[in-house]
XYZ file of C-alpha atoms in Angstrom:
575
model
C -9.583 27.803 -28.040
C -6.186 27.652 -29.641
C -3.731 25.553 -27.637
C 0.233 26.859 -27.861
C 2.751 24.341 -27.541
C 5.939 22.946 -29.080
C 5.632 20.300 -31.020
C 8.896 17.960 -29.648
C 8.508 18.758 -26.269
C 4.465 17.827 -26.011
C 3.970 15.297 -28.839
C 7.468 13.542 -27.704
C 6.688 13.697 -23.735
C 3.134 11.657 -24.247
C 3.014 9.304 -21.359
C 2.721 5.467 -22.443
C 2.446 3.460 -19.925
C 4.148 -0.099 -20.575
C 4.840 -2.884 -18.367
C 6.732 -5.000 -20.858
C 9.126 -8.082 -19.622
C 7.634 -7.470 -15.797
C 9.400 -9.625 -13.652
C 7.366 -11.521 -11.444
C 8.570 -14.030 -8.377
C 8.833 -16.633 -10.877
C 12.233 -14.720 -12.192
C 13.636 -15.662 -9.264
C 16.400 -18.292 -9.131
C 15.823 -19.060 -5.056
C 13.036 -22.444 -4.974
C 11.831 -21.560 -1.799
C 11.401 -18.588 -2.565
C 6.867 -18.082 -2.383
C 5.380 -17.452 -5.945
C 1.274 -17.371 -6.723
C -0.075 -18.240 -10.052
C -3.872 -18.879 -11.264
C -5.477 -21.182 -11.917
C -9.003 -20.864 -14.295
C -11.410 -23.785 -13.653
C -13.677 -24.809 -16.781
C -17.337 -23.440 -17.081
C -20.581 -25.566 -16.645
C -23.915 -25.659 -19.569
C -21.454 -22.914 -21.264
C -24.594 -22.653 -24.113
C -26.679 -21.879 -21.553
C -24.987 -18.975 -19.731
C -23.783 -17.453 -23.184
C -27.761 -17.252 -24.177
C -28.702 -16.280 -21.003
C -26.442 -13.144 -21.051
C -27.267 -12.166 -25.097
C -30.371 -10.864 -24.471
C -30.898 -7.510 -22.204
C -33.044 -8.634 -19.418
C -33.872 -7.199 -15.851
C -33.139 -10.359 -13.737
C -30.009 -11.374 -12.936
C -28.092 -13.951 -10.961
C -26.402 -14.130 -7.591
C -23.154 -14.677 -7.294
C -24.277 -18.636 -5.325
C -26.371 -18.968 -8.004
C -23.884 -18.625 -10.442
C -21.611 -20.929 -8.465
C -24.455 -23.816 -8.418
C -25.581 -23.615 -11.990
C -22.197 -22.559 -13.624
C -19.077 -22.902 -11.861
C -17.345 -26.358 -10.537
C -19.143 -27.791 -8.069
C -18.025 -27.665 -3.920
C -16.750 -31.227 -4.090
C -14.534 -30.285 -6.918
C -13.125 -27.616 -5.327
C -12.614 -29.369 -1.989
C -10.995 -32.057 -3.899
C -8.564 -29.449 -5.568
C -7.854 -27.574 -2.496
C -6.838 -31.009 -0.855
C -4.310 -32.095 -3.511
C -2.900 -28.719 -3.259
C -2.719 -28.597 0.294
C -1.109 -32.104 0.396
C 1.557 -29.912 -2.025
C 1.998 -27.306 1.041
C 0.064 -25.090 -1.284
C -2.592 -22.138 -0.533
C -5.331 -21.592 -2.415
C -7.827 -19.057 -1.989
C -10.836 -19.673 -4.152
C -12.855 -16.945 -5.665
C -16.981 -16.383 -5.444
C -18.143 -18.389 -8.723
C -16.176 -21.583 -8.324
C -13.788 -20.343 -11.675
C -11.174 -18.927 -10.253
C -8.391 -19.979 -7.764
C -5.298 -18.394 -6.572
C -2.419 -20.710 -5.523
C 0.046 -19.816 -3.692
C 2.919 -21.490 -2.294
C 7.024 -22.134 -2.918
C 8.356 -22.837 -6.283
C 9.154 -26.401 -5.991
C 6.223 -27.339 -4.521
C 4.218 -26.091 -6.829
C 6.414 -27.567 -9.861
C 6.048 -31.078 -7.796
C 2.242 -30.319 -7.816
C 1.890 -29.958 -11.293
C 4.493 -31.454 -12.570
C 7.143 -29.256 -14.762
C 10.347 -27.733 -14.024
C 10.611 -24.076 -14.567
C 13.652 -23.140 -17.648
C 15.220 -19.820 -18.801
C 14.210 -19.015 -22.813
C 14.824 -16.034 -24.829
C 12.352 -15.022 -26.135
C 12.447 -11.052 -28.505
C 16.026 -10.890 -26.432
C 15.035 -11.095 -23.669
C 15.562 -14.713 -20.710
C 12.282 -15.383 -19.840
C 11.676 -17.917 -17.394
C 8.466 -20.417 -17.810
C 7.271 -23.898 -17.474
C 9.213 -26.888 -19.470
C 5.697 -28.646 -20.454
C 2.247 -28.058 -19.802
C 1.469 -27.489 -15.854
C -0.720 -30.041 -14.865
C -2.554 -31.443 -11.377
C -3.893 -35.108 -10.779
C -5.826 -36.743 -13.947
C -9.258 -36.544 -12.349
C -8.575 -32.836 -11.529
C -6.853 -32.083 -14.688
C -10.099 -32.052 -16.460
C -11.630 -29.767 -14.960
C -9.211 -27.131 -15.545
C -9.237 -24.427 -18.118
C -6.282 -22.727 -18.396
C -3.044 -21.528 -15.748
C -1.333 -18.308 -15.766
C 1.174 -16.321 -14.179
C 4.067 -19.099 -14.084
C 6.108 -17.079 -16.238
C 8.252 -14.129 -15.360
C 7.266 -12.723 -18.919
C 3.320 -11.278 -18.086
C 2.476 -7.751 -18.700
C -0.343 -5.041 -19.169
C -0.286 -1.858 -20.458
C -2.408 1.170 -19.805
C -4.241 3.351 -22.394
C -3.464 6.813 -21.112
C -1.723 9.531 -22.176
C -0.729 13.325 -20.926
C 0.161 16.394 -20.871
C 0.969 18.912 -19.103
C -1.042 22.050 -19.731
C -2.729 23.637 -16.684
C -6.056 22.708 -15.295
C -8.740 22.596 -18.683
C -12.353 20.044 -19.017
C -14.099 18.625 -16.003
C -16.742 16.064 -14.991
C -19.325 18.506 -16.099
C -17.468 19.355 -19.461
C -18.314 15.631 -20.365
C -21.857 16.095 -18.766
C -22.398 18.708 -20.475
C -21.400 17.335 -23.990
C -22.787 14.070 -23.659
C -26.561 14.816 -22.441
C -26.020 13.419 -18.916
C -28.004 15.982 -16.679
C -31.460 15.350 -16.880
C -31.313 12.054 -16.030
C -28.793 12.662 -13.102
C -31.200 15.429 -12.035
C -33.540 12.634 -12.181
C -34.641 10.585 -8.393
C -32.578 8.274 -7.102
C -33.700 5.051 -6.141
C -30.332 3.173 -4.764
C -26.225 3.605 -4.048
C -25.116 2.254 -7.129
C -21.181 1.042 -6.961
C -18.318 1.129 -9.612
C -15.555 -1.332 -9.632
C -12.123 0.681 -11.078
C -9.407 -2.706 -11.485
C -5.378 -1.018 -11.952
C -2.542 -2.174 -10.950
C -1.384 0.626 -8.212
C -1.914 3.759 -5.687
C -3.193 6.540 -5.188
C -3.144 9.427 -2.830
C -6.179 10.637 -1.206
C -4.882 13.999 -1.169
C -5.094 13.933 -5.042
C -8.742 13.158 -4.355
C -9.495 15.329 -2.255
C -7.425 18.517 -4.132
C -9.341 17.468 -7.353
C -13.068 17.005 -5.662
C -12.469 20.634 -4.177
C -10.884 21.913 -7.234
C -13.739 21.084 -9.653
C -16.577 21.679 -6.981
C -17.803 18.282 -6.082
C -18.910 17.277 -2.906
C -17.709 14.023 -1.777
C -16.472 11.369 0.844
C -13.296 9.371 1.420
C -15.342 7.193 2.740
C -16.535 6.288 -0.379
C -13.583 4.829 -2.054
C -12.965 0.871 -0.911
C -9.591 -0.398 -1.583
C -9.225 -4.235 -2.166
C -6.094 -5.988 -2.612
C -4.662 -9.718 -3.045
C -1.315 -8.391 -1.222
C 0.266 -6.030 0.612
C 2.373 -5.139 -2.854
C -0.378 -4.298 -4.769
C -0.834 -0.855 -3.693
C 3.187 0.654 -2.741
C 3.198 2.626 -6.002
C 1.099 5.612 -7.266
C -0.087 4.946 -10.686
C -1.287 8.517 -12.603
C -3.930 5.679 -14.331
C -5.687 4.431 -10.966
C -5.414 8.564 -9.588
C -7.900 9.551 -12.721
C -10.025 6.729 -13.206
C -10.889 7.220 -9.621
C -11.432 11.240 -10.407
C -13.378 10.278 -12.999
C -15.393 8.093 -12.095
C -16.144 9.286 -8.323
C -17.003 13.112 -10.155
C -19.960 12.176 -12.721
C -21.446 9.681 -10.191
C -20.893 11.545 -7.624
C -23.179 9.638 -5.218
C -21.322 6.081 -5.922
C -19.163 4.474 -3.842
C -15.809 3.370 -5.430
C -14.341 -0.303 -5.165
C -10.822 -0.659 -6.473
C -8.999 -3.653 -7.195
C -5.670 -3.675 -6.728
C -3.284 -5.927 -8.306
C 0.152 -6.232 -9.900
C 0.427 -5.069 -13.652
C 0.053 -8.623 -14.763
C -2.060 -10.753 -16.936
C -2.655 -12.718 -13.479
C -2.901 -10.129 -11.608
C -5.918 -8.377 -14.256
C -7.790 -12.091 -13.603
C -7.210 -12.138 -10.115
C -9.149 -8.500 -9.648
C -12.164 -9.567 -11.992
C -12.422 -12.576 -10.080
C -12.301 -11.226 -6.581
C -14.421 -7.613 -8.010
C -17.185 -10.049 -9.723
C -16.781 -12.940 -6.877
C -18.079 -9.883 -4.360
C -20.606 -8.441 -6.440
C -20.559 -5.537 -4.666
C -20.361 -2.759 -8.208
C -22.953 -2.676 -10.813
C -20.042 -1.267 -13.127
C -16.892 -2.120 -13.724
C -14.034 -0.197 -15.522
C -10.918 -1.216 -16.622
C -8.626 1.068 -18.610
C -5.295 -2.013 -19.639
C -4.847 -4.261 -21.845
C -2.945 -6.461 -24.167
C -2.666 -6.668 -27.904
C -3.967 -9.794 -29.238
C -1.149 -10.074 -31.525
C 1.203 -9.993 -28.427
C -0.846 -12.509 -26.752
C -0.864 -15.033 -29.712
C 3.129 -14.848 -29.421
C 2.773 -16.018 -25.836
C 0.719 -18.396 -26.810
C 3.271 -19.666 -29.874
C 5.964 -19.879 -27.157
C 3.795 -21.856 -24.557
C 3.870 -18.860 -21.574
C 0.412 -18.476 -21.860
C -2.349 -21.583 -22.579
C -3.932 -21.952 -26.114
C -7.434 -21.467 -25.216
C -6.630 -18.159 -23.162
C -9.786 -15.935 -24.846
C -12.039 -18.813 -23.922
C -10.208 -17.854 -20.085
C -11.157 -14.421 -20.199
C -14.886 -14.966 -21.946
C -15.982 -17.363 -18.738
C -14.968 -14.519 -16.251
C -16.822 -12.036 -17.897
C -19.542 -13.998 -18.652
C -19.989 -14.582 -14.989
C -20.189 -10.847 -14.373
C -22.212 -10.273 -16.865
C -24.557 -12.964 -15.795
C -24.806 -11.464 -12.269
C -25.466 -8.152 -14.451
C -22.426 -5.784 -14.083
C -21.546 -3.876 -16.712
C -18.567 -4.193 -17.350
C -15.883 -1.721 -19.787
C -12.542 -1.586 -21.382
C -10.569 0.934 -23.501
C -9.130 -0.044 -26.568
C -6.017 0.913 -26.621
C -4.114 3.967 -27.775
C -2.233 2.933 -30.482
C -4.896 3.305 -32.981
C -5.800 0.262 -35.800
C -1.860 -0.654 -34.848
C -1.970 -2.075 -31.430
C 0.634 -4.140 -30.766
C 3.844 -1.286 -32.687
C 4.900 -0.319 -29.484
C 6.381 -4.324 -28.776
C 7.370 -4.395 -32.186
C 4.378 -5.702 -34.090
C 3.638 -3.703 -36.848
C 0.594 -5.841 -38.418
C -3.731 -4.344 -37.489
C -4.409 -5.944 -34.329
C -7.197 -4.994 -31.770
C -6.535 -5.312 -27.995
C -8.199 -7.862 -25.325
C -9.481 -7.887 -23.352
C -11.495 -5.277 -25.041
C -11.849 -7.715 -27.883
C -14.000 -9.900 -25.521
C -18.397 -10.349 -26.428
C -18.764 -9.790 -22.866
C -17.507 -6.209 -22.662
C -17.583 -2.950 -23.516
C -14.976 -1.562 -25.650
C -15.019 2.362 -25.598
C -12.333 5.112 -27.874
C -12.037 8.281 -27.735
C -11.947 11.129 -30.160
C -11.163 14.576 -30.135
C -13.131 17.461 -29.660
C -13.312 20.964 -31.831
C -10.374 22.618 -31.215
C -7.053 24.601 -32.733
C -3.765 23.746 -32.459
C -0.667 25.971 -33.272
C 1.870 23.381 -34.177
C 5.146 25.513 -34.663
C 3.410 28.323 -36.438
C 1.107 26.572 -38.244
C -2.563 26.667 -36.897
C -4.909 23.470 -37.425
C -7.950 24.017 -36.664
C -10.125 20.821 -36.096
C -13.768 21.735 -36.582
C -15.716 18.783 -35.832
C -15.627 16.176 -33.620
C -13.725 13.039 -34.841
C -11.864 10.151 -34.013
C -8.910 10.508 -31.836
C -5.265 9.968 -34.177
C -2.482 12.460 -34.953
C -3.028 11.495 -38.130
C -3.686 15.146 -39.517
C -0.329 16.652 -37.932
C 1.844 14.068 -39.698
C 2.228 16.823 -42.254
C 4.038 18.276 -39.945
C 5.643 16.102 -37.883
C 7.235 15.087 -41.106
C 8.182 19.051 -42.038
C 10.092 18.679 -39.080
C 11.436 14.854 -39.862
C 10.144 13.560 -36.819
C 9.890 10.180 -38.227
C 13.891 9.980 -38.290
C 14.052 10.655 -34.072
C 14.793 8.167 -31.911
C 12.150 4.823 -31.816
C 10.328 6.483 -28.645
C 9.690 9.918 -30.926
C 8.513 8.108 -33.967
C 6.865 6.140 -32.060
C 5.041 8.455 -29.651
C 4.085 11.232 -32.707
C 3.284 8.954 -35.601
C 1.883 5.767 -33.628
C -1.094 7.664 -31.766
C -5.062 7.136 -31.938
C -8.240 5.503 -30.492
C -7.995 1.846 -31.377
C -10.268 -0.392 -32.892
C -10.787 -3.110 -35.492
C -11.323 -6.577 -35.815
C -10.907 -9.429 -33.521
C -8.952 -12.397 -34.222
C -10.271 -14.033 -31.759
C -13.666 -13.826 -31.096
C -15.650 -14.406 -33.988
C -18.944 -11.426 -34.980
C -21.161 -11.495 -32.119
C -25.093 -11.842 -33.374
C -25.690 -8.598 -31.759
C -23.553 -6.852 -34.617
C -24.586 -9.175 -37.420
C -26.334 -7.161 -39.979
C -25.821 -3.660 -38.320
C -24.696 -1.711 -41.393
C -20.738 -0.911 -41.687
C -20.026 -3.898 -39.187
C -17.471 -6.639 -41.164
C -16.651 -3.628 -44.062
C -14.455 -1.287 -44.084
C -12.620 1.868 -45.253
C -9.087 2.463 -44.433
C -6.331 5.318 -45.733
C -3.158 3.352 -45.650
C -0.606 5.600 -43.932
C 2.070 2.657 -44.122
C 3.654 0.028 -45.316
C 3.948 -2.739 -42.813
C 5.088 -5.213 -45.923
C 8.487 -5.930 -44.340
C 8.385 -5.505 -40.541
C 9.106 -2.172 -40.278
C 6.836 1.148 -40.642
C 7.319 3.252 -44.003
C 5.089 5.563 -44.882
C 3.844 6.089 -48.339
C 4.136 9.331 -50.141
C 0.560 9.908 -50.916
C -1.773 7.645 -48.631
C -3.738 4.557 -49.774
C -7.657 4.524 -49.861
C -8.863 1.078 -49.020
C -12.179 -0.764 -49.086
C -12.765 -4.459 -48.034
C -14.940 -7.066 -45.725
C -13.241 -8.213 -42.618
C -14.946 -10.455 -39.611
C -14.473 -11.055 -35.960
C -15.677 -9.212 -33.022
C -15.799 -5.324 -34.412
C -14.338 -2.891 -31.848
C -14.548 -0.060 -30.480
C -18.110 -0.509 -28.816
C -18.858 3.686 -28.694
C -16.441 6.834 -28.117
C -15.745 9.859 -26.028
C -13.264 12.551 -26.088
C -9.889 10.780 -24.606
C -7.499 13.106 -26.432
C -5.053 13.771 -24.462
C -4.836 17.827 -26.317
C -8.622 18.300 -25.394
C -8.917 15.996 -22.779
C -9.418 16.083 -19.177
C -7.398 18.222 -15.487
C -6.309 15.467 -13.262
C -5.025 15.785 -10.108
C -2.183 13.550 -9.591
C 0.948 13.235 -6.810
C 0.321 17.341 -5.815
C 0.294 18.500 -9.811
C -2.417 18.920 -12.846
C -2.240 17.453 -15.739
C -4.278 16.625 -18.655
C -5.176 13.029 -19.101
C -6.636 11.536 -21.467
C -6.075 8.546 -24.213
C -8.655 5.608 -24.960
C -8.642 4.935 -20.557
C -10.218 7.648 -19.742
C -13.260 6.805 -20.849
C -13.590 3.375 -19.602
C -14.222 5.187 -15.684
C -17.048 7.873 -17.844
C -19.190 5.273 -19.416
C -18.810 3.114 -15.943
C -20.001 5.792 -14.093
C -22.577 6.389 -16.111
C -24.015 3.287 -15.933
C -23.346 3.555 -12.095
C -26.035 6.942 -12.546
C -29.132 4.199 -14.810
C -28.593 1.866 -12.139
C -29.155 4.088 -9.233
C -32.209 5.844 -11.287
C -33.248 2.927 -11.921
C -32.918 0.842 -9.179
C -31.481 -2.117 -11.525
C -28.692 -3.173 -12.924
C -28.191 -3.550 -16.903
C -25.947 -5.634 -17.700
C -23.818 -6.006 -20.918
C -24.677 -3.393 -22.717
C -23.778 -4.173 -26.076
C -27.080 -6.253 -27.351
C -29.515 -3.171 -25.999
C -26.961 -0.833 -27.518
C -26.750 -2.546 -30.730
C -30.368 -2.688 -31.243
C -31.010 1.024 -30.313
C -28.728 2.010 -32.977
C -31.206 0.474 -35.294
C -33.700 1.976 -34.718
C -35.564 5.171 -35.705
C -35.071 7.179 -32.408
C -31.276 6.550 -32.096
C -29.138 7.605 -29.768
C -25.853 7.147 -30.841
C -24.258 9.814 -33.203
C -22.124 8.083 -35.650
C -18.917 10.554 -36.577
C -18.563 10.340 -40.382
C -15.365 12.335 -42.147
C -13.147 11.387 -45.363
C -9.787 11.450 -44.053
C -10.443 10.903 -40.373
C -8.344 7.600 -39.234
C -8.002 5.803 -36.312
C -4.048 6.010 -38.153
C -6.231 2.981 -40.276
C -10.065 3.211 -40.414
C -11.579 5.684 -41.211
C -16.062 6.266 -41.439
C -17.956 4.933 -44.175
C -20.938 7.745 -45.265
C -24.149 6.960 -43.939
C -22.967 3.435 -41.998
C -24.749 2.918 -38.128
C -20.656 1.938 -37.595
C -17.149 1.583 -38.450
C -14.189 0.413 -36.872
C -12.438 4.008 -35.807
C -15.516 5.168 -33.677
C -18.012 2.380 -33.415
C -21.388 3.369 -32.765
C -20.446 6.943 -32.195
C -20.294 9.415 -29.084
C -23.659 9.063 -27.394
C -26.532 11.360 -25.797
C -26.480 9.679 -22.512
C -29.971 11.294 -21.105
C -31.479 9.498 -24.817
C -30.399 6.414 -23.793
C -31.446 6.395 -20.302
C -35.025 7.048 -21.783
C -34.981 4.270 -24.113
C -33.773 1.782 -20.997
C -36.227 3.257 -19.000
């Protein structure tokens, strides 16, 4: 099929949802105003916990068992609650005894944690933050891993891209392309549950209209919403709408648990703690994140604690120990995940870079574009990025357009590369292609700005760290999926559309096997090395995620991970 469109309208008009410089209640000056933040406690017996989740298993912990073995003791929790109450602060402890949401007046928060809020100019923005590291009484402070949410600079980005074509692909296209129908036809033994973590509301009418158009018989009674405050779901979100529609239609017998919070890092942590602690969901999907490079800046500016990455891993370890399979998109700016915030170095997205999450990227499926009279043919499924359109962007001098048009045209693609926060996990060790790379350098970033090279350079080398992504599926918005949002049909894509789709696949597996699967990664990397691999590596000499390219005859590459998946085959191997 040939899509004909006007270049500037479609590519310059791609939606990039970013909640940069999000101002929380801590941005206000009234010291008596109510604010909230998050305390993350240290887990216990961490080495034992890591060993527990590192191997494929069929038995998992309940939340109570996790609390008893790895969370803080009830005695410690009660002491912290008593201390907070003495300062007129309310505490909500999430099951698992790792995360506490604290609410109260700002002046009481400052007294309880021995700091004062100050204003400081960072990146041309005035930021409110503590003047020193917040601390409780000494004996209790030793139990704390970190405190998050005391600054008004605390934001996340959605990995969503949209275009405005008519109705196109539906869930059945995903099921057919990636071979899931035979598994769906197997007898189900239980109703599975999918948790969706997002940061905006949705319209039930949009969900119903989508189901009707796609021929999906489902009930709105299967959708359950959980929020931490009455502000969490006031605005409609295309991201939340898309995630629910995709997950509920692929796994159309599953319950959907939607966890809503403010679009901040502390909001994300609270939603994870809520979703994991309640233990209602067999799969969890997250389509949001932030680049590791931006986290580094926040740590340097004392907005986030130094051990932020350890905090994320703690929470995800709880989920894995309870058998919850968690999937996260890798971002939509290719290998330059921080480019929208002015960061020009190669970087990947967190929490997708955690060892305890399955990171999902995006592809472009075969299609033809008509770009300003030029026909561009994509003959094989490939990593999603706009690199093959650079000649046409250059011909109309799009690089001389405004900054937003420039970034939204040239720096679009599936996130991937090497984590600087997490070492290469055991499950990736000795997999061919891991920790080595082939790249095509289109940009000279040496002066802190993006200068396009007249002739791209082919580079090879080695690196280390957690390699991203793990698996991929179609996510290019130009070959993407229909979404009905706010009474209109859109074509949506980005790596974010893949996360709820794979979470739905996991829910189908759970319903057929009558058991949870936990962290996918140790199992899938082992299977990828077998003679009967269910993965289809994607090759192509000039196909990049704006930097990383496939290496021939390797199992893994940093553009498309292990590749696409034959899900029927994967199910049979797991079964």
